[in-house]
XYZ file of C-alpha atoms in Angstrom:
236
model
C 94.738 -59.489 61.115
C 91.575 -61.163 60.104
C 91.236 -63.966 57.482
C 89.146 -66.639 55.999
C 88.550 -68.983 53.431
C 85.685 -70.780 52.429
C 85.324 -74.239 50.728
C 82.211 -76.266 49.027
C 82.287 -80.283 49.835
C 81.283 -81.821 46.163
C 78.504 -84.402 46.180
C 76.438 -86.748 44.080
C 73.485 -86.489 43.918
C 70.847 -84.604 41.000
C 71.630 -80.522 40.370
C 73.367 -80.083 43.521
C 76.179 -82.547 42.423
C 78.613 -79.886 41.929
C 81.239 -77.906 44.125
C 78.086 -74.747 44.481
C 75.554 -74.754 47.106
C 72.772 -75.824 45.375
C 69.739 -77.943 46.553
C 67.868 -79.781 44.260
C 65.249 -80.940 46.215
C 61.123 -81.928 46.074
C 58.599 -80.573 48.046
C 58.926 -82.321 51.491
C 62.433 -83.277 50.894
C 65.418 -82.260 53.072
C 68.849 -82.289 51.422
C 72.724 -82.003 53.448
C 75.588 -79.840 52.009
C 79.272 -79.727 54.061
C 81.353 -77.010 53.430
C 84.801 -76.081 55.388
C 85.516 -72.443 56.949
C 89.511 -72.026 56.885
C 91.408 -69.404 59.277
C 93.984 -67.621 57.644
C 95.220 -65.612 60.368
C 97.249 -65.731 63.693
C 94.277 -64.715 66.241
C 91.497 -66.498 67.409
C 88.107 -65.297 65.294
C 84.451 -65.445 65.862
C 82.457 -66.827 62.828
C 79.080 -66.066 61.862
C 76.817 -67.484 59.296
C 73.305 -66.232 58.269
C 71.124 -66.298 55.316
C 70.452 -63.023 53.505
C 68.286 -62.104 50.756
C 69.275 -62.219 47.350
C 68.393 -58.947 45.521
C 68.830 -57.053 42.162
C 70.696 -53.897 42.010
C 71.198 -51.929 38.786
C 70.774 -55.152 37.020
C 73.069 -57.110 39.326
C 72.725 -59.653 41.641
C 73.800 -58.648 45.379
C 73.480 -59.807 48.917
C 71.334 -57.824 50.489
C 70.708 -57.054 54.265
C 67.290 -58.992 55.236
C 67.203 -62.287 56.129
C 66.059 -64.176 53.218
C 62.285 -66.238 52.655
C 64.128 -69.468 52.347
C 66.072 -68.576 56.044
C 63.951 -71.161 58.159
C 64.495 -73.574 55.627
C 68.147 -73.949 56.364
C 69.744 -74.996 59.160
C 73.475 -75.252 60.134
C 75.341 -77.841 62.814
C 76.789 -74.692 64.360
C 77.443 -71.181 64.473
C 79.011 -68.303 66.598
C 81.652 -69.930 67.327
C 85.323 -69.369 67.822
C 88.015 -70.672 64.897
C 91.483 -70.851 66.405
C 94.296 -69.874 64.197
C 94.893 -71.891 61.033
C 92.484 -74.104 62.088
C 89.562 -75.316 59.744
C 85.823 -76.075 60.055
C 83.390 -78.776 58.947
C 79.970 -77.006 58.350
C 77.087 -79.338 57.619
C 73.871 -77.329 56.635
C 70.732 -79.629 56.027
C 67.587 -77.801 54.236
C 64.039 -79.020 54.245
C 61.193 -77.652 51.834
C 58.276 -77.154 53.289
C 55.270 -79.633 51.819
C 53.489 -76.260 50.167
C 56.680 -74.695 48.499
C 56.157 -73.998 44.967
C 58.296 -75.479 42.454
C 60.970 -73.288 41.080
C 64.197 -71.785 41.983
C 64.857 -69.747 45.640
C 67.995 -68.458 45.798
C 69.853 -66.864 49.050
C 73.616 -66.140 50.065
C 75.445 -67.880 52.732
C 77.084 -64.716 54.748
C 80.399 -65.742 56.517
C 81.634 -63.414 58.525
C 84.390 -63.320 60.916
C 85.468 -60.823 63.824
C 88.379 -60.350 67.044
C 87.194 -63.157 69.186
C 88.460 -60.911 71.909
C 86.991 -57.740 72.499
C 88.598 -56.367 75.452
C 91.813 -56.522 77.447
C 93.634 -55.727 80.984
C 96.615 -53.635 81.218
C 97.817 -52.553 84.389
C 94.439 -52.576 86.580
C 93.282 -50.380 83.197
C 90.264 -52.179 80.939
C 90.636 -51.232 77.150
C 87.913 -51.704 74.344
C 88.856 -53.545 71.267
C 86.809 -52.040 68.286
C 86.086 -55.260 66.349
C 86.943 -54.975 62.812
C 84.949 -57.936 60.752
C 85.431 -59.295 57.290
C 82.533 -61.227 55.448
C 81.939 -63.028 52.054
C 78.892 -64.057 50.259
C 78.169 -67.571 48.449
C 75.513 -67.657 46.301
C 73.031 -70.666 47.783
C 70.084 -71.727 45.257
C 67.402 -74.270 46.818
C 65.665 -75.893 43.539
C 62.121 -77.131 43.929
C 60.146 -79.844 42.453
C 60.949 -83.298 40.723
C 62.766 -84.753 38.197
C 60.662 -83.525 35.059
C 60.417 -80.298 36.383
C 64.191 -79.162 37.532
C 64.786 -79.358 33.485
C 67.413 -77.881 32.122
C 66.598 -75.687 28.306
C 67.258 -72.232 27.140
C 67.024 -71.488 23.706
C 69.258 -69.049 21.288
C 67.435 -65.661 20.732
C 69.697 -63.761 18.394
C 73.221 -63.705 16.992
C 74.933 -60.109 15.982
C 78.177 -59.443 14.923
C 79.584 -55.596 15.551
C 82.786 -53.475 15.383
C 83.995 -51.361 18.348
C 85.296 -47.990 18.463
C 89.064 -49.740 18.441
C 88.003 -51.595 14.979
C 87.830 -54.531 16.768
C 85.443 -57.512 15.641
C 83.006 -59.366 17.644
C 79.956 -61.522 18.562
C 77.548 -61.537 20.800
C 74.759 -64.060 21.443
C 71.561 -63.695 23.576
C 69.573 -66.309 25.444
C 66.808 -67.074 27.239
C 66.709 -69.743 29.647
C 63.378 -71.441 29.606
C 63.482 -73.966 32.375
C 63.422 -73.933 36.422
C 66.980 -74.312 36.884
C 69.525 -71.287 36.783
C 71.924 -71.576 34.392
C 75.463 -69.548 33.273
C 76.239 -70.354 29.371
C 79.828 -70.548 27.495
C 79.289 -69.968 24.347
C 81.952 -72.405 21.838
C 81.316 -70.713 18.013
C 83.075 -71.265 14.871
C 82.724 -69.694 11.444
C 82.877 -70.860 7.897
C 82.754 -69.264 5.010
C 79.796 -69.696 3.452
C 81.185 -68.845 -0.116
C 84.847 -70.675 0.287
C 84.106 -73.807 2.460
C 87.994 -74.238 3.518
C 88.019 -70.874 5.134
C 87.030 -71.033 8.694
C 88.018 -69.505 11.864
C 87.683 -70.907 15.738
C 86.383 -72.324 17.560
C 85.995 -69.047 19.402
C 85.053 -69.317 23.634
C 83.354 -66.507 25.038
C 83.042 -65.432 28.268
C 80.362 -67.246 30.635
C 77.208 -65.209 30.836
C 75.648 -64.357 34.569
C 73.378 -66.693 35.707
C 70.140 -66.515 33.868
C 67.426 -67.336 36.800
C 64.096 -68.973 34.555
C 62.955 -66.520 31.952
C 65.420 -64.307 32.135
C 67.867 -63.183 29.098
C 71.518 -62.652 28.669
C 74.027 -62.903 26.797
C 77.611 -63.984 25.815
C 79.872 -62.391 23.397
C 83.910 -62.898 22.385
C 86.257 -60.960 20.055
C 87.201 -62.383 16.765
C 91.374 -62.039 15.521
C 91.946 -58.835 12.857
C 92.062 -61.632 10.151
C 88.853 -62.463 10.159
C 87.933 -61.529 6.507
C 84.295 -59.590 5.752
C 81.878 -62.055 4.057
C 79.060 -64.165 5.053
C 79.552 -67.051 7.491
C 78.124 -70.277 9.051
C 78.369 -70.047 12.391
């Protein structure tokens, strides 16, 4: 019976100008994001928000179950409260770094979770327990520190193979490395031309977007190439 939706307010502004919750914000600063909880369902819920670390599990980025470092930084207008069927939310969280942050990149999750806003009932002179059921989501929250010069955005190309899968299937992958402060997820937009006939080409090819590569870190992005793609040596 439970259901909710979750929406990010765009705004202006430097790297948090986007539909993400992302802060991009100077030592000192404080910084406002709105987003809107949505009921889906026909009974009255109870919604929750907290701040939980992010961790890395078999290579993967997951909520865990701790409050995160970056918790006390963030404050929201209002939680634990009640959404009424169908009806929506205004959130407005406002985040302040403290003066002795370091600059980089913190990231937490926003956890929004929702349960029965009614947990018992009457029935003939006869009290009955409800046993809540809950449903909860994660959004990925990154709090960038430091100025201008520093929040830069650069990664640079590491390697480009090409391969064959068991199927006989063609394709490339290509590895980066981000270098600077700021996360970043790559698309990689590739075309190849022959470099022994120069009006045989194929593309442009789109991969995939990588994960997002927090400072230092690698990854990488790879697509398929069509059957006709002849053996030979390309530009790519």
């Amino acid at each position: 019976e439970l259901g909710i939706g979750f929406r990010v307010v765009p705004t202006g502004g430097k790297v948090g100008g986007n539909n993400q919750l992302w802060f991009a914000l100077d030592r000192g600063e404080s910084g406002v994001r709105q987003f809107e909880v949505i009921s889906s369902s026909d009974i009255s819920q109870l919604i929750q928000l907290s701040f939980v670390e992010a961790k890395i599990v078999d290579g993967q980025p997951v909520a865990g179950s701790d409050q995160s470092k970056i918790a006390s930084w963030i404050t929201p207008d209002a939680n634990n409260f009640v959404l009424n069927p169908r009806e929506s939310r205004m959130i407005q969280i406002s985040t302040k770094v403290p003066v002795d942050a370091k600059d980089g990149s913190y990231k937490a999750y926003l956890k929004v979770s929702a349960s029965s806003a009614k947990s018992t009932k009457v029935k003939k002179n006869v009290t009955q327990a409800i046993v809540k059921n809950a449903i909860s989501f994660n959004q990925e929250l990154y709090v960038l520190v430091g100025d201008a010069k520093s929040l830069n955005l650069d990664f640079e190309i590491l390697d480009l193979k090409d391969f064959t899968d068991g199927d006989g299937k063609k394709h490339i992958s290509v590895s980066f490395r981000n270098l600077g402060k700021v996360p970043l997820g790559l698309k990689v937009n590739a075309t190849l031309v022959s470099s022994e006939f120069s009006n045989l080409s194929y593309g442009p090819f789109i991969s995939g977007s990588t994960s997002m590569l927090e400072e230092g870190n690698e990854g990488s992005a790879d697509f398929s190439l069509p059957a006709e793609v002849a053996p030979g040596n390309y530009r790519v």
